[in-house]
CSV table of C-alpha atoms in Angstrom, one decimal:
chain,number,residue,atom,x,y,z
A,1,PRO,CA,88.6,-39.9,51.3
A,2,GLY,CA,91.5,-42.3,50.4
A,3,GLY,CA,89.6,-43.5,47.3
A,4,ARG,CA,88.9,-39.9,46.2
A,5,ARG,CA,92.6,-39.0,46.6
A,6,ARG,CA,93.7,-42.0,44.5
A,7,ARG,CA,91.1,-41.1,41.8
A,8,THR,CA,92.3,-37.5,41.8
A,9,CYS,CA,96.0,-38.5,41.4
A,10,ALA,CA,95.1,-40.9,38.5
A,11,VAL,CA,93.2,-38.1,36.8
A,12,LEU,CA,96.2,-35.7,37.2
A,13,MET,CA,98.6,-38.3,35.8
A,14,LEU,CA,96.6,-38.8,32.6
A,15,PRO,CA,97.8,-35.7,30.8
A,16,VAL,CA,101.4,-36.5,31.7
A,17,SER,CA,101.2,-40.1,30.5
A,18,ALA,CA,99.5,-39.0,27.3
A,19,SER,CA,102.3,-36.5,26.7
A,20,ILE,CA,104.9,-39.2,27.2
A,21,LEU,CA,103.1,-41.6,24.9
A,22,CYS,CA,102.8,-38.8,22.2
A,23,LEU,CA,106.5,-38.1,22.5
A,24,LEU,CA,107.4,-41.7,22.1
A,25,ALA,CA,105.0,-42.1,19.2
A,26,LEU,CA,106.6,-39.1,17.5
A,27,LEU,CA,110.1,-40.5,18.1
A,28,LYS,CA,109.1,-43.8,16.7
A,29,LEU,CA,107.6,-42.2,13.6
A,30,GLY,CA,110.8,-40.1,13.1
A,31,LEU,CA,112.9,-43.2,13.3
A,32,VAL,CA,110.7,-45.0,10.8
A,33,LEU,CA,110.9,-42.1,8.4
A,34,LEU,CA,114.7,-42.0,8.7
A,35,LEU,CA,114.8,-45.7,8.0
A,36,VAL,CA,112.5,-45.3,4.9
A,37,ALA,CA,114.7,-42.4,3.7
A,38,ALA,CA,117.9,-44.4,4.1
A,39,SER,CA,116.3,-47.4,2.3
A,40,LEU,CA,115.2,-45.2,-0.6
A,41,HIS,CA,118.7,-43.7,-0.8
A,42,LEU,CA,120.3,-47.1,-0.9
A,43,LEU,CA,117.8,-48.3,-3.5
A,44,ARG,CA,118.6,-45.3,-5.7
A,45,LEU,CA,122.3,-46.0,-5.4
A,46,GLY,CA,121.8,-49.6,-6.2
A,47,LEU,CA,119.8,-48.9,-9.3
A,48,TRP,CA,122.4,-46.4,-10.4
A,49,SER,CA,125.2,-49.0,-9.9
A,50,LEU,CA,123.3,-51.7,-11.9
A,51,ARG,CA,123.3,-49.3,-14.9
A,52,GLN,CA,127.0,-48.7,-14.8
A,53,PRO,CA,129.7,-50.7,-16.6
A,54,ALA,CA,132.5,-52.5,-14.6
A,55,PRO,CA,134.7,-50.0,-12.7
A,56,ALA,CA,136.9,-48.2,-15.2
A,57,LEU,CA,140.7,-48.5,-14.6
A,58,PRO,CA,142.5,-45.3,-13.5
A,59,PRO,CA,145.0,-43.7,-15.8
A,60,PRO,CA,147.9,-46.0,-16.9
A,61,PRO,CA,150.6,-46.5,-14.3
A,62,LEU,CA,152.9,-43.5,-14.3
A,63,ASP,CA,156.2,-44.1,-16.1
A,64,THR,CA,158.5,-43.1,-13.3
A,65,ASP,CA,161.6,-43.5,-15.5
A,66,ALA,CA,160.3,-41.0,-18.1
A,67,THR,CA,158.8,-38.5,-15.6
A,68,PRO,CA,161.3,-35.9,-14.3
A,69,GLN,CA,161.1,-34.3,-10.9
A,70,LEU,CA,158.8,-36.8,-9.3
A,71,PRO,CA,157.4,-35.7,-5.9
A,72,ARG,CA,158.6,-37.3,-2.7
A,73,ILE,CA,156.2,-39.7,-1.0
A,74,THR,CA,156.4,-41.0,2.5
A,75,VAL,CA,154.6,-44.2,3.4
A,76,GLN,CA,153.3,-44.3,6.9
A,77,LEU,CA,152.5,-47.5,8.7
A,78,PRO,CA,150.7,-46.9,12.1
A,79,MET,CA,151.1,-49.9,14.3
A,80,TYR,CA,150.0,-51.0,17.7
A,81,ASN,CA,150.9,-54.5,18.9
A,82,GLU,CA,150.6,-55.9,15.3
A,83,GLN,CA,153.1,-58.8,15.8
A,84,ALA,CA,151.2,-61.1,13.5
A,85,VAL,CA,151.2,-58.8,10.4
A,86,ALA,CA,154.1,-56.4,11.0
A,87,ALA,CA,156.5,-58.3,8.8
A,88,ARG,CA,154.0,-58.5,5.9
A,89,ALA,CA,153.1,-54.8,6.1
A,90,ILE,CA,156.7,-53.7,6.1
A,91,ALA,CA,157.6,-56.0,3.2
A,92,ALA,CA,154.7,-54.7,1.1
A,93,ALA,CA,155.7,-51.1,1.8
A,94,CYS,CA,159.3,-51.7,0.8
A,95,ALA,CA,158.1,-53.3,-2.4
A,96,LEU,CA,156.2,-50.2,-3.6
A,97,ASP,CA,157.5,-48.9,-6.9
A,98,TRP,CA,158.4,-45.2,-6.6
A,99,PRO,CA,161.9,-43.6,-6.9
A,100,ALA,CA,161.6,-40.8,-4.3
A,101,LEU,CA,160.1,-42.9,-1.5
A,102,SER,CA,160.7,-43.1,2.3
A,103,ILE,CA,158.9,-45.3,4.8
A,104,ASP,CA,158.0,-44.4,8.4
A,105,VAL,CA,156.8,-47.1,10.8
A,106,LEU,CA,154.8,-45.3,13.4
A,107,ASP,CA,155.1,-47.8,16.2
A,108,ASP,CA,153.0,-47.5,19.4
A,109,SER,CA,153.5,-51.1,20.4
A,110,THR,CA,153.9,-52.2,24.0
A,111,ASP,CA,154.6,-55.9,23.4
A,112,ALA,CA,157.1,-58.0,21.5
A,113,THR,CA,156.2,-56.2,18.3
A,114,ARG,CA,158.7,-53.5,19.2
A,115,ALA,CA,161.7,-55.8,19.0
A,116,LEU,CA,160.3,-57.4,15.8
A,117,ILE,CA,159.9,-54.0,14.1
A,118,ASP,CA,163.4,-52.9,15.1
A,119,ARG,CA,164.9,-56.0,13.6
A,120,LEU,CA,162.9,-55.8,10.3
A,121,VAL,CA,163.7,-52.2,9.8
A,122,ALA,CA,167.4,-52.7,10.5
A,123,GLU,CA,167.4,-55.5,7.9
A,124,ARG,CA,165.7,-53.2,5.3
A,125,GLN,CA,168.1,-50.4,6.1
A,126,GLN,CA,171.0,-52.6,5.3
A,127,GLN,CA,169.5,-53.3,1.9
A,128,GLY,CA,169.6,-49.6,1.2
A,129,ILE,CA,165.9,-48.8,1.8
A,130,ASP,CA,164.9,-45.4,3.3
A,131,ILE,CA,162.9,-46.7,6.3
A,132,ARG,CA,162.9,-45.7,9.9
A,133,VAL,CA,160.9,-46.3,13.1
A,134,LEU,CA,159.2,-43.4,14.9
A,135,ARG,CA,158.1,-43.8,18.5
A,136,ARG,CA,156.5,-41.2,20.7
A,137,PRO,CA,156.8,-40.9,24.4
A,138,ASP,CA,153.1,-41.8,25.1
A,139,ARG,CA,150.0,-42.9,23.3
A,140,ARG,CA,148.0,-39.7,23.8
A,141,GLY,CA,145.4,-39.4,21.0
A,142,TYR,CA,145.8,-43.1,20.1
A,143,LYS,CA,145.9,-43.6,16.3
A,144,ALA,CA,145.2,-39.9,15.5
A,145,GLY,CA,148.0,-38.9,17.9
A,146,ASN,CA,150.3,-41.4,16.3
A,147,LEU,CA,149.6,-40.1,12.8
A,148,ALA,CA,150.0,-36.5,14.0
A,149,TYR,CA,153.4,-37.3,15.5
A,150,GLY,CA,154.4,-38.8,12.1
A,151,LEU,CA,153.1,-35.8,10.2
A,152,SER,CA,155.2,-33.5,12.4
A,153,ARG,CA,158.3,-35.5,11.5
A,154,LEU,CA,157.9,-35.9,7.8
A,155,PRO,CA,161.1,-35.7,5.8
A,156,GLN,CA,161.8,-32.3,4.3
A,157,GLY,CA,160.2,-31.8,0.9
A,158,CYS,CA,157.6,-34.6,1.3
A,159,ASP,CA,154.6,-33.6,-0.8
A,160,PHE,CA,152.4,-36.7,-0.3
A,161,VAL,CA,151.7,-39.2,2.4
A,162,ALA,CA,150.6,-42.8,1.6
A,163,LEU,CA,148.9,-44.5,4.5
A,164,PHE,CA,148.3,-48.2,5.1
A,165,ASP,CA,147.0,-50.0,8.2
A,166,ALA,CA,149.1,-52.9,9.3
A,167,ASP,CA,146.7,-55.6,7.9
A,168,PHE,CA,146.6,-54.1,4.4
A,169,VAL,CA,148.9,-55.3,1.6
A,170,PRO,CA,149.2,-52.8,-1.3
A,171,PRO,CA,150.3,-54.0,-4.7
A,172,PRO,CA,153.8,-52.8,-5.9
A,173,ASP,CA,152.3,-50.5,-8.5
A,174,PHE,CA,149.8,-48.8,-6.1
A,175,LEU,CA,151.6,-45.4,-6.1
A,176,ARG,CA,152.1,-45.3,-9.8
A,177,ARG,CA,148.4,-46.1,-10.4
A,178,LEU,CA,147.0,-43.4,-8.1
A,179,MET,CA,149.5,-40.6,-8.2
A,180,PRO,CA,148.4,-39.4,-11.7
A,181,LEU,CA,145.1,-38.3,-10.3
A,182,LEU,CA,146.8,-36.2,-7.7
A,183,LEU,CA,149.4,-34.7,-10.0
A,184,ALA,CA,146.7,-33.7,-12.6
A,185,ASP,CA,144.6,-31.6,-10.1
A,186,GLU,CA,146.0,-29.6,-7.2
A,187,THR,CA,142.5,-29.3,-5.7
A,188,ILE,CA,142.4,-33.1,-5.0
A,189,GLY,CA,143.4,-33.6,-1.4
A,190,PHE,CA,143.4,-37.4,-1.3
A,191,VAL,CA,143.0,-40.4,-3.5
A,192,GLN,CA,142.0,-43.8,-2.2
A,193,SER,CA,141.3,-47.3,-3.5
A,194,ARG,CA,138.7,-49.8,-2.3
A,195,TRP,CA,139.4,-52.6,0.0
A,196,GLY,CA,139.9,-56.3,-0.9
A,197,TYR,CA,139.7,-59.1,1.6
A,198,LEU,CA,142.3,-61.8,2.3
A,199,ASN,CA,139.9,-63.8,4.5
A,200,GLU,CA,136.5,-63.1,3.0
A,201,ARG,CA,135.5,-66.8,2.9
A,202,GLN,CA,136.6,-67.6,6.4
A,203,ASN,CA,133.2,-67.6,8.0
A,204,LEU,CA,129.7,-66.2,7.7
A,205,LEU,CA,130.7,-63.0,9.5
A,206,THR,CA,133.6,-62.2,7.2
A,207,ARG,CA,131.3,-62.8,4.1
A,208,MET,CA,128.7,-60.5,5.5
A,209,GLN,CA,131.3,-57.7,6.2
A,210,ALA,CA,132.7,-58.1,2.6
A,211,LEU,CA,129.1,-57.6,1.3
A,212,ILE,CA,128.6,-54.5,3.4
A,213,LEU,CA,131.9,-52.9,2.5
A,214,ASP,CA,131.5,-53.7,-1.2
A,215,GLY,CA,128.2,-51.8,-1.0
A,216,LEU,CA,130.1,-48.8,0.5
A,217,MET,CA,133.1,-48.8,-1.9
A,218,LEU,CA,131.7,-50.3,-5.1
A,219,VAL,CA,128.3,-48.5,-4.9
A,220,GLU,CA,128.1,-45.5,-2.6
A,221,GLN,CA,131.6,-44.2,-2.9
A,222,ALA,CA,131.7,-44.9,-6.6
A,223,TYR,CA,128.5,-42.9,-7.0
A,224,LEU,CA,130.0,-40.0,-4.9
A,225,ASP,CA,133.2,-40.0,-6.9
A,226,ALA,CA,131.3,-40.1,-10.3
A,227,HIS,CA,129.3,-37.1,-9.3
A,228,ALA,CA,132.1,-35.1,-7.6
A,229,LEU,CA,130.3,-35.2,-4.2
A,230,PRO,CA,132.1,-35.1,-0.8
A,231,LEU,CA,133.9,-38.3,0.0
A,232,GLN,CA,135.0,-39.7,3.3
A,233,TRP,CA,138.6,-40.8,3.8
A,234,ASN,CA,138.6,-44.5,4.7
A,235,GLY,CA,141.7,-44.2,6.8
A,236,THR,CA,144.0,-46.5,4.8
A,237,SER,CA,144.9,-47.5,1.3
A,238,GLY,CA,145.2,-44.0,-0.1
A,239,ILE,CA,147.5,-41.0,-0.6
A,240,PHE,CA,147.0,-37.7,1.1
A,241,ARG,CA,148.4,-34.4,-0.2
A,242,THR,CA,150.6,-33.0,2.7
A,243,ALA,CA,149.4,-29.5,2.0
A,244,ALA,CA,145.8,-30.5,2.3
A,245,LEU,CA,146.5,-32.4,5.6
A,246,LYS,CA,148.2,-29.3,7.1
A,247,LYS,CA,145.6,-26.8,5.9
A,248,ALA,CA,142.9,-29.0,7.3
A,249,GLY,CA,144.5,-28.8,10.8
A,250,GLY,CA,146.2,-32.2,10.7
A,251,TRP,CA,145.0,-35.3,12.4
A,252,LEU,CA,144.2,-33.6,15.7
A,253,GLY,CA,142.5,-30.5,14.3
A,254,GLU,CA,143.7,-26.9,14.8
A,255,SER,CA,143.3,-27.1,18.5
A,256,GLY,CA,145.5,-30.2,18.6
A,257,ALA,CA,143.0,-32.0,20.9
A,258,THR,CA,140.4,-33.7,18.7
A,259,SER,CA,138.5,-36.3,20.6
A,260,VAL,CA,136.7,-38.1,17.8
A,261,LEU,CA,137.0,-41.8,17.4
A,262,THR,CA,137.1,-41.7,13.5
A,263,GLU,CA,139.9,-39.3,12.8
A,264,ASP,CA,139.8,-40.4,9.1
A,265,LEU,CA,136.2,-39.1,8.6
A,266,ASP,CA,137.0,-36.0,10.6
A,267,VAL,CA,140.0,-35.0,8.6
A,268,ALA,CA,138.2,-35.7,5.3
A,269,TYR,CA,135.5,-33.1,6.0
A,270,ARG,CA,138.0,-30.6,7.4
A,271,ALA,CA,140.0,-30.9,4.2
A,272,LEU,CA,136.7,-30.4,2.2
A,273,LEU,CA,136.0,-27.2,4.2
A,274,ALA,CA,139.6,-26.1,3.4
A,275,GLY,CA,138.9,-26.3,-0.3
A,276,TYR,CA,140.1,-29.8,-1.2
A,277,ARG,CA,138.1,-32.8,-2.5
A,278,GLY,CA,138.7,-36.5,-2.6
A,279,ARG,CA,138.8,-39.2,-5.3
A,280,HIS,CA,137.9,-42.9,-5.0
A,281,VAL,CA,139.2,-45.6,-7.4
A,282,SER,CA,137.0,-48.6,-7.3
A,283,ALA,CA,139.0,-50.5,-9.9
A,284,ILE,CA,142.0,-51.0,-7.6
A,285,ALA,CA,141.6,-53.1,-4.4
A,286,VAL,CA,144.1,-53.4,-1.6
A,287,PRO,CA,143.8,-56.7,0.2
A,288,SER,CA,143.1,-56.6,3.9
A,289,GLU,CA,141.9,-58.8,6.8
A,290,LEU,CA,138.3,-58.5,8.1
A,291,PRO,CA,137.5,-59.1,11.8
A,292,ALA,CA,136.7,-62.8,12.0
A,293,ALA,CA,135.1,-62.8,15.5
A,294,MET,CA,131.9,-61.1,16.6
A,295,ALA,CA,133.6,-59.3,19.6
A,296,ALA,CA,136.2,-57.6,17.3
A,297,PHE,CA,133.5,-56.7,14.7
A,298,ARG,CA,131.2,-55.2,17.4
A,299,VAL,CA,134.1,-53.0,18.7
A,300,GLN,CA,134.9,-51.9,15.2
A,301,GLN,CA,131.3,-51.0,14.4
A,302,GLN,CA,130.8,-49.2,17.7
A,303,ARG,CA,133.8,-47.0,17.0
A,304,TRP,CA,132.7,-46.3,13.4
A,305,VAL,CA,129.1,-45.3,14.4
A,306,GLY,CA,130.2,-43.4,17.5
A,307,GLY,CA,132.9,-41.6,15.6
A,308,GLY,CA,130.5,-40.6,12.9
A,309,ALA,CA,128.1,-39.0,15.5
A,310,GLN,CA,131.1,-37.1,17.0
A,311,VAL,CA,132.1,-35.7,13.6
A,312,LEU,CA,128.5,-34.7,13.0
A,313,ARG,CA,128.4,-32.8,16.2
A,314,SER,CA,131.8,-31.1,15.8
A,315,LEU,CA,131.4,-30.0,12.1
């Protein structure tokens, strides 16, 4: 009797096991098909890129002396414990060439960076530069919350916001190069440049990252821009139209409680749904620093991939 019971149980389990195996096989097939589709997509973009000339330069730099009534731009520098690069970031922002310019350092730091930023900003203020530090009472919402706090306290009449992460070093003519695209078309919500790399040759990991990011910004985003297709906002090294930001619900969304890890991707698609589009300028690169250690790179990639999945679910 015991043997018969075991044989009966085994027979009853066969359909269940077969169903699980079929499900796993279908899942594996689906993943393979997705991989093939992604590979074909990248191959198509690569072939398109090979047929293109070198990236064309954007319109000539705007002659700020000959252009009346230039719009006001606020440069925002979100920072969190960036003691190693804070001085360089503030110096680069202060060197930007634009008459109606103000600079907001959005400081969320909890270490010695606070005192360093206060000293650097005080020195620049004594030189006559319109710069200030904005600090909020808590770090709710992290970078998105920090940017939302800065957006709510923009100087009156600020039509555009230029954003740079602390490890990016924009060239002095950055604003004069990119602003003509925004001034020529009110439906453009943001303009961004590609990223350059200060430490590309540091090790194999940084060289690999540079190759991947060049594929994104010199191939994929160049293709999307050339065909007027939806673009993601890369989170830094660009200029956002203030009206587009506010119409899209700001950095935290209309509810004020967005929970996505990639607020840059989220706000780009909300701006698209609000009627604005983005532009990408491959010919201008803003130098930055790549994660040089695998631990930092893994955290960055986990945030980007997880944030993309969150935006897909929410929108």
